[in-house]
Coordinates of C-alpha atoms (C1' of nucleotides) in Angstrom, one line a residue:
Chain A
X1 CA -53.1 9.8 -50.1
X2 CA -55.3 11.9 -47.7
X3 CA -56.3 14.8 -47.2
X4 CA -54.1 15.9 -44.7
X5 CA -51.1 16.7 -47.5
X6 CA -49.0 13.9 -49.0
X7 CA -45.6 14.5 -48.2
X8 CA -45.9 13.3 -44.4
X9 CA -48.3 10.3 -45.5
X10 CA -51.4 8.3 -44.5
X11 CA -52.5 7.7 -41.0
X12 CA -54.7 10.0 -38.7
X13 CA -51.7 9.0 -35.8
X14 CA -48.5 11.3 -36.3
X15 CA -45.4 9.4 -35.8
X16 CA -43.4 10.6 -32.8
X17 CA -39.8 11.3 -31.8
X18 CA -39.0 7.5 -31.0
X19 CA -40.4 6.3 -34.1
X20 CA -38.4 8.6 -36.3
X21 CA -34.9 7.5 -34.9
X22 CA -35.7 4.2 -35.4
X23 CA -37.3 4.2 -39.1
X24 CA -33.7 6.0 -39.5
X25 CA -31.9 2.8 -38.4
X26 CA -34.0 0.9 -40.5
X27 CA -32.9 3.1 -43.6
X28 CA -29.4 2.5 -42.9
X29 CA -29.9 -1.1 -42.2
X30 CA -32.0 -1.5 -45.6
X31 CA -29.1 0.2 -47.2
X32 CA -26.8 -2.4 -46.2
X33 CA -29.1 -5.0 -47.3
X34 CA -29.7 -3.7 -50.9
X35 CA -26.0 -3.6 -51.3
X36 CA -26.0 -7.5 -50.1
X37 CA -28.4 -8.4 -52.5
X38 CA -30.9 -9.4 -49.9
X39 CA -34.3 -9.5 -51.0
X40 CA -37.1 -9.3 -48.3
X41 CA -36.8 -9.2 -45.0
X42 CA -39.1 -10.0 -41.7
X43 CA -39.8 -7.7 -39.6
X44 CA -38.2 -10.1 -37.0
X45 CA -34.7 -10.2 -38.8
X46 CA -35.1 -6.5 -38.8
X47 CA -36.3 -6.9 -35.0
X48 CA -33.1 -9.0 -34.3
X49 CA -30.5 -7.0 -36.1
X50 CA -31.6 -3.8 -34.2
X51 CA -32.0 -5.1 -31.2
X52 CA -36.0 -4.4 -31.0
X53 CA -39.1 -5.7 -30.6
X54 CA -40.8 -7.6 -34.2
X55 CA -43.8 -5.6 -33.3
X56 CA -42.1 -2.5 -32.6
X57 CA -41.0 -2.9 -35.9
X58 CA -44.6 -3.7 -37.2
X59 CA -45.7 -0.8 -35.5
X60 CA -43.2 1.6 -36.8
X61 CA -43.2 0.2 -40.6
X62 CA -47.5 0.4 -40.4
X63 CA -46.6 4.2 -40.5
X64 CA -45.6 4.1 -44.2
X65 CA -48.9 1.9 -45.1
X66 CA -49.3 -1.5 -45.6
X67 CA -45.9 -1.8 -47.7
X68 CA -45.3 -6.1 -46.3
X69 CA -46.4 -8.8 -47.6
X70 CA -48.1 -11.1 -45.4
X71 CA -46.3 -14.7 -44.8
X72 CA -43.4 -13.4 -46.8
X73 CA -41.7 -10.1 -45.6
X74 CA -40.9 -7.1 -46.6
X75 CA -39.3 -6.0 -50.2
X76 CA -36.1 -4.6 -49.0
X77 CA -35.9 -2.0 -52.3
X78 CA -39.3 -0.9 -51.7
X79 CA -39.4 -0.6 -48.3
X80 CA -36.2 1.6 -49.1
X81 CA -37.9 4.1 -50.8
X82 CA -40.4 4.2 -48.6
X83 CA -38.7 5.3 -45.8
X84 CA -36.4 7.8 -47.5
X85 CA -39.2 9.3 -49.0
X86 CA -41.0 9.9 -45.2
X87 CA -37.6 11.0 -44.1
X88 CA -36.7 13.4 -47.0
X89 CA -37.3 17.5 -46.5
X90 CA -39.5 19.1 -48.9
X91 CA -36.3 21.0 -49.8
X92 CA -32.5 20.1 -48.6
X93 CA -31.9 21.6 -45.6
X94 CA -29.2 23.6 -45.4
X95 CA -26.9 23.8 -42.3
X96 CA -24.2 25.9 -40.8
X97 CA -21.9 24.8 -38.2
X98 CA -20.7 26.8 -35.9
X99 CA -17.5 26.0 -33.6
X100 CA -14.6 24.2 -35.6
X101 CA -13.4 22.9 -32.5
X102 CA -12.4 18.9 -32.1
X103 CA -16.1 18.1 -32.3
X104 CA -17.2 20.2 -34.8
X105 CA -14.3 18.5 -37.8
X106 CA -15.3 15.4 -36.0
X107 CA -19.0 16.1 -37.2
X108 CA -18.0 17.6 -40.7
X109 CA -15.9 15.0 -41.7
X110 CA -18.2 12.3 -40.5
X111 CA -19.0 10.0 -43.4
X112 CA -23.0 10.5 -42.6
X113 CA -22.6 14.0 -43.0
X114 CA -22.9 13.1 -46.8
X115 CA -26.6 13.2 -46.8
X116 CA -29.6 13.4 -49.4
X117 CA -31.8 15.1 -46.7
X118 CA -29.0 18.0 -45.8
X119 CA -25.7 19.8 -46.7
X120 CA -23.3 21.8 -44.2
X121 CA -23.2 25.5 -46.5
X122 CA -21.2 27.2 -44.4
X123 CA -18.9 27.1 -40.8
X124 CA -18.1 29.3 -38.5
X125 CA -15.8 30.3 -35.8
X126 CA -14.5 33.3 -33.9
X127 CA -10.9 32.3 -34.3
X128 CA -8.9 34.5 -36.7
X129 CA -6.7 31.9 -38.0
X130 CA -9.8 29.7 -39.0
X131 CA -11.0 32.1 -41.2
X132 CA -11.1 32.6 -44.8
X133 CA -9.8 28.2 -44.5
X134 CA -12.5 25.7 -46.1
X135 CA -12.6 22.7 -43.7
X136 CA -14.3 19.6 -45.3
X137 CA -14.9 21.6 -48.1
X138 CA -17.0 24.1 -46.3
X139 CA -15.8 27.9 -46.2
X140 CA -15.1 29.1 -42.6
X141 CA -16.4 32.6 -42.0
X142 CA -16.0 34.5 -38.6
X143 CA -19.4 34.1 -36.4
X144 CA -20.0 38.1 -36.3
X145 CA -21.1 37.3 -40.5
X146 CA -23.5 34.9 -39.2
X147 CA -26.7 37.2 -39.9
X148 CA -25.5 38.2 -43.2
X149 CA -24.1 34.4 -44.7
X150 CA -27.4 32.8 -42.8
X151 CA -29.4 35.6 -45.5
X152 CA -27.0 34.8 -48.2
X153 CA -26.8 31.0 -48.3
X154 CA -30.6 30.4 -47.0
X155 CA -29.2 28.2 -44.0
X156 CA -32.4 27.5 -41.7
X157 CA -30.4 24.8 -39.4
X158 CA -27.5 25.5 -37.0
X159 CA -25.4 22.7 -35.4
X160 CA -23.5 24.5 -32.5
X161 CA -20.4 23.1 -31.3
X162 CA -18.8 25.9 -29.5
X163 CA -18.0 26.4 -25.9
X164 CA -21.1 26.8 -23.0
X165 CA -20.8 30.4 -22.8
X166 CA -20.8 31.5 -26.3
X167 CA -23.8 29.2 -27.2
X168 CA -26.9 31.5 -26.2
X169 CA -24.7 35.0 -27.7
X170 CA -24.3 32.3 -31.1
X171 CA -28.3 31.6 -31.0
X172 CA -29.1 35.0 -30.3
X173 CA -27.3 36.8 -33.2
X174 CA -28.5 34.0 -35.9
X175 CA -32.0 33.7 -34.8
X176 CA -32.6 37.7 -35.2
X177 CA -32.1 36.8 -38.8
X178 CA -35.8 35.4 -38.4
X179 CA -34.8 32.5 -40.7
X180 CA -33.7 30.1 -38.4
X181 CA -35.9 26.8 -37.6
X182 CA -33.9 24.1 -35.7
X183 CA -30.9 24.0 -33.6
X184 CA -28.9 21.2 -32.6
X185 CA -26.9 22.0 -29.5
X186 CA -24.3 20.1 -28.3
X187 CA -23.4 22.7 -25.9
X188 CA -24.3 22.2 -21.9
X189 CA -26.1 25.2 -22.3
X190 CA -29.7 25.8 -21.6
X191 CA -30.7 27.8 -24.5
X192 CA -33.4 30.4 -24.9
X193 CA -35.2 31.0 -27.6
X194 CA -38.5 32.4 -29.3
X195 CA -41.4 29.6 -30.4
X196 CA -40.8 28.5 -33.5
X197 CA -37.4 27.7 -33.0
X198 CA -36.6 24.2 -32.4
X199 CA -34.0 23.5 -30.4
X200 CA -32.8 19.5 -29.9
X201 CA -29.9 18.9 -26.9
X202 CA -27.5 16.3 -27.4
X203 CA -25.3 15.8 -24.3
X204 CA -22.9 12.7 -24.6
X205 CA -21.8 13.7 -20.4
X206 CA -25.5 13.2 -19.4
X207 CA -25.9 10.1 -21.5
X208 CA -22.5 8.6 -20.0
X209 CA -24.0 9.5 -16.4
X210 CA -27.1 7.9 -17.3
X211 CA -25.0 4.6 -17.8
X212 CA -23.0 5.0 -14.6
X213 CA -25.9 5.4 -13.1
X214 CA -27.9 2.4 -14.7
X215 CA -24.5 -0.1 -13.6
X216 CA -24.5 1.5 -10.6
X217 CA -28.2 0.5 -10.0
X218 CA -27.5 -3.2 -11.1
X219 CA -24.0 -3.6 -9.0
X220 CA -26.6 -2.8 -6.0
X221 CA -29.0 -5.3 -7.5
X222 CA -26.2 -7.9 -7.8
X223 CA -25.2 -7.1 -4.0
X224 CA -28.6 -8.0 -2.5
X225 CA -28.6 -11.2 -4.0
X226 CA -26.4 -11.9 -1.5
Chain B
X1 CA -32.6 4.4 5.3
X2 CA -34.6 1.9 4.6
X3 CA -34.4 -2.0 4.1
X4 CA -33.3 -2.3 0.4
X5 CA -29.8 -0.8 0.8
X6 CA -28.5 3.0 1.7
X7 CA -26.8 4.5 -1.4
X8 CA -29.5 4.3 -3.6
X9 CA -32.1 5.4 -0.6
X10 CA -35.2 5.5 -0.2
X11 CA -38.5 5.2 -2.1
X12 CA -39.7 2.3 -3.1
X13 CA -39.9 3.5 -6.6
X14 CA -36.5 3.3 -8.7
X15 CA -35.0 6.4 -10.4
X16 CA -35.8 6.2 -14.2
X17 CA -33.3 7.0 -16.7
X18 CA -35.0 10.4 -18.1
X19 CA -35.4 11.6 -14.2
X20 CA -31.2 10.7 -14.2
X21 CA -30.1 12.5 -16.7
X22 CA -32.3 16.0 -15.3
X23 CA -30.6 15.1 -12.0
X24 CA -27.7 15.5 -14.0
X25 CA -28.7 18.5 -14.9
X26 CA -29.8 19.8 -11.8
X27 CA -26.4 19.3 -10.2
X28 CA -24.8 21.2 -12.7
X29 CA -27.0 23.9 -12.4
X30 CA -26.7 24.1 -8.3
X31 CA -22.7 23.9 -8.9
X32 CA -23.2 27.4 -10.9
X33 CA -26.0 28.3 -8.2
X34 CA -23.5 27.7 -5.2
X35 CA -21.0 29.5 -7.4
X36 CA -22.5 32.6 -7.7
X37 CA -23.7 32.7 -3.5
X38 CA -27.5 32.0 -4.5
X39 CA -28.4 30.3 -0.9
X40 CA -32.2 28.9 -1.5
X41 CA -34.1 28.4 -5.2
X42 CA -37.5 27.1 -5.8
X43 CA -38.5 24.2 -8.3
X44 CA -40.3 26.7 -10.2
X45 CA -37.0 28.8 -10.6
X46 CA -35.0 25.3 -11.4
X47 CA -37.9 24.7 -14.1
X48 CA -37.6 28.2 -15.9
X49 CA -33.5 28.3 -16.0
X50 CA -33.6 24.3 -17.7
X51 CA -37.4 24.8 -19.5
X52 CA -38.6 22.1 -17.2
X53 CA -42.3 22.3 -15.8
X54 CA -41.9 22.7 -11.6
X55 CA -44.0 19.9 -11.1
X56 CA -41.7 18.1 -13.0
X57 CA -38.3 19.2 -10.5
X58 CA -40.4 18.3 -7.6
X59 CA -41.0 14.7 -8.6
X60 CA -37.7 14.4 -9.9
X61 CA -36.5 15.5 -6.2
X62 CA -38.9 13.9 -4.3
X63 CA -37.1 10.8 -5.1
X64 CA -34.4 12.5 -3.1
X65 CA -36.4 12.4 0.3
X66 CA -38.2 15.3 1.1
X67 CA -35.2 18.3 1.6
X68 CA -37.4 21.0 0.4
X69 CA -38.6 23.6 2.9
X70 CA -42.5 24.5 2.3
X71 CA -43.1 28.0 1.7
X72 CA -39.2 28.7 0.9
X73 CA -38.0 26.3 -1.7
X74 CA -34.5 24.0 -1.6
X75 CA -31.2 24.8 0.1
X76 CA -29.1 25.0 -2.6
X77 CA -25.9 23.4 -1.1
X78 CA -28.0 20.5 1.0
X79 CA -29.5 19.8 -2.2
X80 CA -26.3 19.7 -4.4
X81 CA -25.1 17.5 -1.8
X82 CA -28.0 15.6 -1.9
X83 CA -27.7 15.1 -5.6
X84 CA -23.9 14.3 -6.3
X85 CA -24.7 11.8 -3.4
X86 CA -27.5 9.8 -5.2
X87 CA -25.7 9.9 -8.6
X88 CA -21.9 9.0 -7.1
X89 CA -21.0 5.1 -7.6
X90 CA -19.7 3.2 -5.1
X91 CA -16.5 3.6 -6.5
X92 CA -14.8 5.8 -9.1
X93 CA -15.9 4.2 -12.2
X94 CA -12.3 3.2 -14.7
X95 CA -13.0 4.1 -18.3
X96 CA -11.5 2.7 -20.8
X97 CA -11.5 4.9 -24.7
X98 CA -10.9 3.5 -27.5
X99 CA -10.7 5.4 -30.9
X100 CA -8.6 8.5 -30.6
X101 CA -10.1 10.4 -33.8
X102 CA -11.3 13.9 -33.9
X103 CA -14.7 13.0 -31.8
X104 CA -12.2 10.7 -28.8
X105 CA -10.2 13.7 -28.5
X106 CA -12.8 16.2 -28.3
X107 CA -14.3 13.9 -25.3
X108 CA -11.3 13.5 -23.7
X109 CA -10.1 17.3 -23.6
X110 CA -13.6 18.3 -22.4
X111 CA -13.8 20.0 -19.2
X112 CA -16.9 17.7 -18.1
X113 CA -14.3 14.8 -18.2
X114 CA -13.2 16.2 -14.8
X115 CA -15.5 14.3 -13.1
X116 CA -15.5 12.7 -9.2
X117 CA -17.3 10.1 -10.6
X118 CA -15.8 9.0 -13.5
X119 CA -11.7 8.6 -14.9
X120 CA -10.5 7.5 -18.3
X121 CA -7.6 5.5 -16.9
X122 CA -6.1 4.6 -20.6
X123 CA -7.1 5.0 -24.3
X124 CA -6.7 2.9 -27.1
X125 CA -6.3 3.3 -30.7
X126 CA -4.7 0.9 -33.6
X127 CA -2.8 3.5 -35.6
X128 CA 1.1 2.6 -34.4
X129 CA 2.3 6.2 -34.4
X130 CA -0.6 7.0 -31.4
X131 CA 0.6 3.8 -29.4
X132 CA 3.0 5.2 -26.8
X133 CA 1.9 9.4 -26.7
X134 CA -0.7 10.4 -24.2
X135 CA -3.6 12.3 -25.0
X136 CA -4.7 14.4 -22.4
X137 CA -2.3 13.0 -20.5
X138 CA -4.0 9.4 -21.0
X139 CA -1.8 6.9 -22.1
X140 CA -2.7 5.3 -25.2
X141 CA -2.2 1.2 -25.9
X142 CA -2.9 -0.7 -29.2
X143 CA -6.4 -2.1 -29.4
X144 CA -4.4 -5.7 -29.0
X145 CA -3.5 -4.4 -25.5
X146 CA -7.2 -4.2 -24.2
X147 CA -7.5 -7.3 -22.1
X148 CA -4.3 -6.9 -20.8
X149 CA -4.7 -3.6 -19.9
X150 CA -8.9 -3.5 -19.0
X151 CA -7.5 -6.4 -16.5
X152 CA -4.4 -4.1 -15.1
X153 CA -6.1 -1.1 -15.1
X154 CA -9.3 -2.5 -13.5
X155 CA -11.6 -0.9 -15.9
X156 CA -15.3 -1.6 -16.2
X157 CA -16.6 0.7 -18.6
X158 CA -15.7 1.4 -22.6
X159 CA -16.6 4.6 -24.3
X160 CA -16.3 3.5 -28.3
X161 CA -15.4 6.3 -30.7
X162 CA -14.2 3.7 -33.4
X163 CA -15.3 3.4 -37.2
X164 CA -18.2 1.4 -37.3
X165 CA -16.6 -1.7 -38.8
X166 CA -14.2 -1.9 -35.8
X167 CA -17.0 -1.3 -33.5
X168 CA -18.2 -5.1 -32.8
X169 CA -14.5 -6.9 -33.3
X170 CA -13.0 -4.0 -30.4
X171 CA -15.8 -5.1 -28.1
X172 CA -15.8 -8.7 -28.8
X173 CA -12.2 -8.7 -26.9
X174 CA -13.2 -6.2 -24.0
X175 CA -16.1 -8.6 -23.3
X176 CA -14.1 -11.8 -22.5
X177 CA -12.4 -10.5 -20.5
X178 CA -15.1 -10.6 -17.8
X179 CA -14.5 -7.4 -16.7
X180 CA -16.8 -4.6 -19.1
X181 CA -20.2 -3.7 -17.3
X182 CA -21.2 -0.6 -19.5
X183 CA -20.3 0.6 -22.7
X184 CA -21.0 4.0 -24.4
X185 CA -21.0 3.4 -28.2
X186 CA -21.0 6.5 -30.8
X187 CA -20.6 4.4 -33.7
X188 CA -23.4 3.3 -35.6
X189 CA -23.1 -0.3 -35.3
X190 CA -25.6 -2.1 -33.4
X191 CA -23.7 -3.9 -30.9
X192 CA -23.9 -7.6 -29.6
X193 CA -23.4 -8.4 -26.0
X194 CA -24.0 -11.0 -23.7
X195 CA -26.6 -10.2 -21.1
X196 CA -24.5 -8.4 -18.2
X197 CA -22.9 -5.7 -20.5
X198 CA -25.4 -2.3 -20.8
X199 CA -24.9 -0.8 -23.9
X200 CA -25.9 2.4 -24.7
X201 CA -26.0 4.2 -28.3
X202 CA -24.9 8.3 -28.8
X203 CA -26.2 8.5 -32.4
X204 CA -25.1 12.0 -33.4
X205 CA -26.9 11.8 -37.1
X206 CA -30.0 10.4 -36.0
X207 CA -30.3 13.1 -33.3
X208 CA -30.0 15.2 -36.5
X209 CA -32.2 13.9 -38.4
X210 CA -35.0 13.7 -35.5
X211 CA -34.5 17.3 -35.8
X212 CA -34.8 17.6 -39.1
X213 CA -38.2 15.7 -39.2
X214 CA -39.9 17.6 -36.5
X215 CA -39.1 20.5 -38.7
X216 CA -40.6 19.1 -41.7
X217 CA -43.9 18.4 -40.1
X218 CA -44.1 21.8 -38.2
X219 CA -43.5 23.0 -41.8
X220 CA -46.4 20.9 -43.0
X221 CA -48.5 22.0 -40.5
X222 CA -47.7 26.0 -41.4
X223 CA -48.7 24.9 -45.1
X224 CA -51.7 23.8 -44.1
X225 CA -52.7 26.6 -42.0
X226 CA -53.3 28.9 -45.8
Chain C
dC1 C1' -49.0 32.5 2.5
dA2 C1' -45.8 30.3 -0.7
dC3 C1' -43.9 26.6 -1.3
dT4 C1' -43.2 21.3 -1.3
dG5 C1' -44.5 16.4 -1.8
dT6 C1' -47.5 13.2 -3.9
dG7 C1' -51.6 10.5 -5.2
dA8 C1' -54.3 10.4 -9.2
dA9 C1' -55.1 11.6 -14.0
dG10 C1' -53.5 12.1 -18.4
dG11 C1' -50.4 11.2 -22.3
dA12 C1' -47.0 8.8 -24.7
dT13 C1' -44.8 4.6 -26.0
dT14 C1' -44.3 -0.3 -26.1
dT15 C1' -45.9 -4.9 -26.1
dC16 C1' -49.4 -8.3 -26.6
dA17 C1' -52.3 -11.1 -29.1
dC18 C1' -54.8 -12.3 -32.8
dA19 C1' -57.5 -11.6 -37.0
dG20 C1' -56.7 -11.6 -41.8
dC21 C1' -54.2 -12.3 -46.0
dG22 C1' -50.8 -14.1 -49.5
Chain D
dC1 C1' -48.8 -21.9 -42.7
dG2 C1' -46.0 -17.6 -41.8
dC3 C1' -46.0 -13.1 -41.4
dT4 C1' -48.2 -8.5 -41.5
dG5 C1' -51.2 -4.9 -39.5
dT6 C1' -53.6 -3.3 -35.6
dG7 C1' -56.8 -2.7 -31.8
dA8 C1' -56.4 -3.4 -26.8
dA9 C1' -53.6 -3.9 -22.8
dA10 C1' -49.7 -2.8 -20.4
dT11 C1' -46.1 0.0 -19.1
dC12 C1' -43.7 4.2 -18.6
dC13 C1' -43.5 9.1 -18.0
dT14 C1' -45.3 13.7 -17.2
dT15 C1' -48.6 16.9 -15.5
dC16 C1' -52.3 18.2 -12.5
dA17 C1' -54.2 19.5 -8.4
dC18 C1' -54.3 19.9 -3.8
dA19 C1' -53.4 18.6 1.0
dG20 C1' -50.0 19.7 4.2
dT21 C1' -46.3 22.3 6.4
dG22 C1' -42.6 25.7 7.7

DNA sequence: CACTGTGAAGGATTTCACAGCG
DNA sequence: CGCTGTGAAATCCTTCACAGTG
C-alpha cells in the first residue's frame, strides 16, 4: 500500500485508457479459465489468446504489483482477484438508460449487463406506451422524471441510446441534477457538457469506416505490387 | 497526384486510424454545415463544434492537400468533397450481417446504414423462422448459406452480431471462402484469422467499464483533495 | 490581419531486451 | 532454465509555435 490511497493500488504511473480495456479482457478470460480448472497461466498464453503482445501483458499485469511467479506463471485465481478488485467501484454504480429503442433492449438484455461493478436502476423513454412497462426487469419511466428518479435512485451514470437530436436536450435535463458523473453516448451527437462530466463516445458507424478505410488502404497496397 | 497511386493522394505520410475516424466526423459535420448554407468555417470552429483542438483539424486536413484559404478558413462544399473523396473505396463495399438479434436490427434500421460507401447486400441468422423474411428489406439466409451466398453476392466484409460462442465457428466458414477482407465483430470472442482478414473488435461493455474506471479515479483524486 | 500548413517538440503507448528470481 | 518485471528504446499521436499566404 502507498500513500497515495489503496483502492487504485501501488505504482507512481497511473494506468491509462488502453490498459484498462485490456486488464478487462483479461478478467473475462481468467474467468473462463477458473471455470476450466486451469491453474496458472503465462503471460504468453494470455498474450496468444488475446491476440497481444507477452510484454504488453507483462506491462499491464506489473500494474497490480508483482502478482507472477517467475519461471512458472501466473495463479489464475489470484490473479482473478486482483484484477477485479482494481476494476471494482468504491460503490456499485448505478445506471439509467435512456432510449428503449432496438439498441437500448439489445444493451439491457445483454448477458454482461449482469455485472458486480454496476446495475441498470432505471430506463427511460419519451414514448407513452413504454411507460409504466419494466423491460429486463428495469421500470421504464418517461425522460421528463429524469431529474427527479436520477434524485431518487442515486443513478450517477447514463447510457444514452436515443436518437441524435434528443441526446444534448437528454444530457442537459439530467446533468442539472448535479449528480451526474459519466455518460456513455452512443448517439452521433457531439455533446456538451460542464467539467466534471465525463462523457465516453461509442460510435459503431465510425469504427465500421475505420475498417473500410484500413481494407481500402491495403487493396491499394496489394495493387502496387503489381 | 503523385507517384504512389491517386485515390489515396498525396503525402508521403499514411492516414492513421484515429485521424480516419475524425475525418469521419468531419464529413458528417460539413453534410449539416452544407445543410444549413454555412459557405466557409475555420478549423478552430470545426474544433469547438466536435471538442477537438484546431491544430488538431488542421493536421488532420492537411493530409487532404492544402484546400484551406489563409486568412479565411475551408470552403465548406470543396472540403466535404474533398473528404467523402479520400474516405470512398474503390468500389461500394458488400456487407454481409450475420446475427439478426436486437443489436443486428438496430444496426441495420439505422439511418447511418444509408451510406454511398457501404451496402449490407444479405443478412444471416440460424433461427429457421427468420430464414426467408427480410429485415430492412435485407434478405435473410441460414448461417449454412454463407459461402454460397458471400460467393453470389460478392461480399467482402462481415459485421458479427452473433452470441459469442457462434462467433469463431460463423467466421471459420466466411473465411474459406477466400473472399472476407474485413470483419466488424461485437461479440466478445477474440477472433482467429488468417493473415489477410482485418478484424476489428466493438466491445460495448468494455467501453463501459473504461468509463466506469476513469470515474473511479477522478473520484479518488476528489478524496484526496480533503 | 486572420487564417492555414507544418516542422519540431511533447506526450502517450507499445515493444524490446535483459537482469533477476523461483 | 523459464518466465516475470521493468528501464530504455522505439513508435505512434497530439500539440505547439510560427513562417507563409490570400
Amino acid at each position: 500500500m502507498n500513500e497515495m490511497g489503496f483502492l487504485i493500488p501501488s505504482k507512481k504511473e497511473r494506468i491509462t485508457d488502453p490498459t484498462v480495456g485490456r486488464l478487462v479482457a483479461y478478467r473475462r478470460l481468467l474467468m473462463r479459465l477458473v471455470d476450466d480448472g486451469v491453474p496458472v497461466v503465462s503471460s504468453k498464453e494470455i498474450g496468444e489468446m488475446l491476440r497481444l503482445k507477452s510484454s504488453q501483458v507483462r506491462k499491464d499485469l506489473s500494474y497490480l504489483g508483482e502478482f507472477g511467479k517467475r519461471g512458472v506463471g501466473y495463479d489464475v485465481g489470484r490473479l482473478l482477484e486482483d484484477l477485479a478488485g482494481i476494476l471494482a467501484p468504491f460503490e456499485m454504480w448505478r445506471i439509467g438508460l435512456v432510449g428503449i429503442g432496438r439498441l437500448g433492449e439489445a444493451l439491457l438484455n445483454h448477458r454482461s449487463f449482469l455485472s458486480e461493478n454496476y446495475e441498470v436502476t432505471a430506463v427511460f423513454d419519451s414514448n407513452p406506451d413504454k411507460i409504466g412497462r419494466s423491460y429486463a426487469g428495469k421500470p421504464c419511466y418517461h425522460i421528463d422524471d429524469l431529474p427527479r428518479i436520477i434524485a431518487e435512485k442515486n443513478i450517477t451514470v447514463l447510457i444514452l441510446t436515443v436518437p441524435q437530436q434528443a441526446a444534448q436536450t437528454v444530457l442537459d435535463m439530467a446533468v442539472k441534477t448535479g449528480r451526474i458523473e459519466g455518460v456513455l453516448n452512443f448517439s452521433a451527437a457531439v455533446l456538451q457538457a460542464p467539467p466534471g462530466v465525463q462523457i465516453k463516445d461509442v460510435d459503431i458507424f465510425i469504427e465500421l469506416e475505420k475498417l473500410l478505410f484500413k481494407l481500402k488502404a491495403s487493396e491499394q497496397k496489394k495493387k502496387q505490387n503489381f
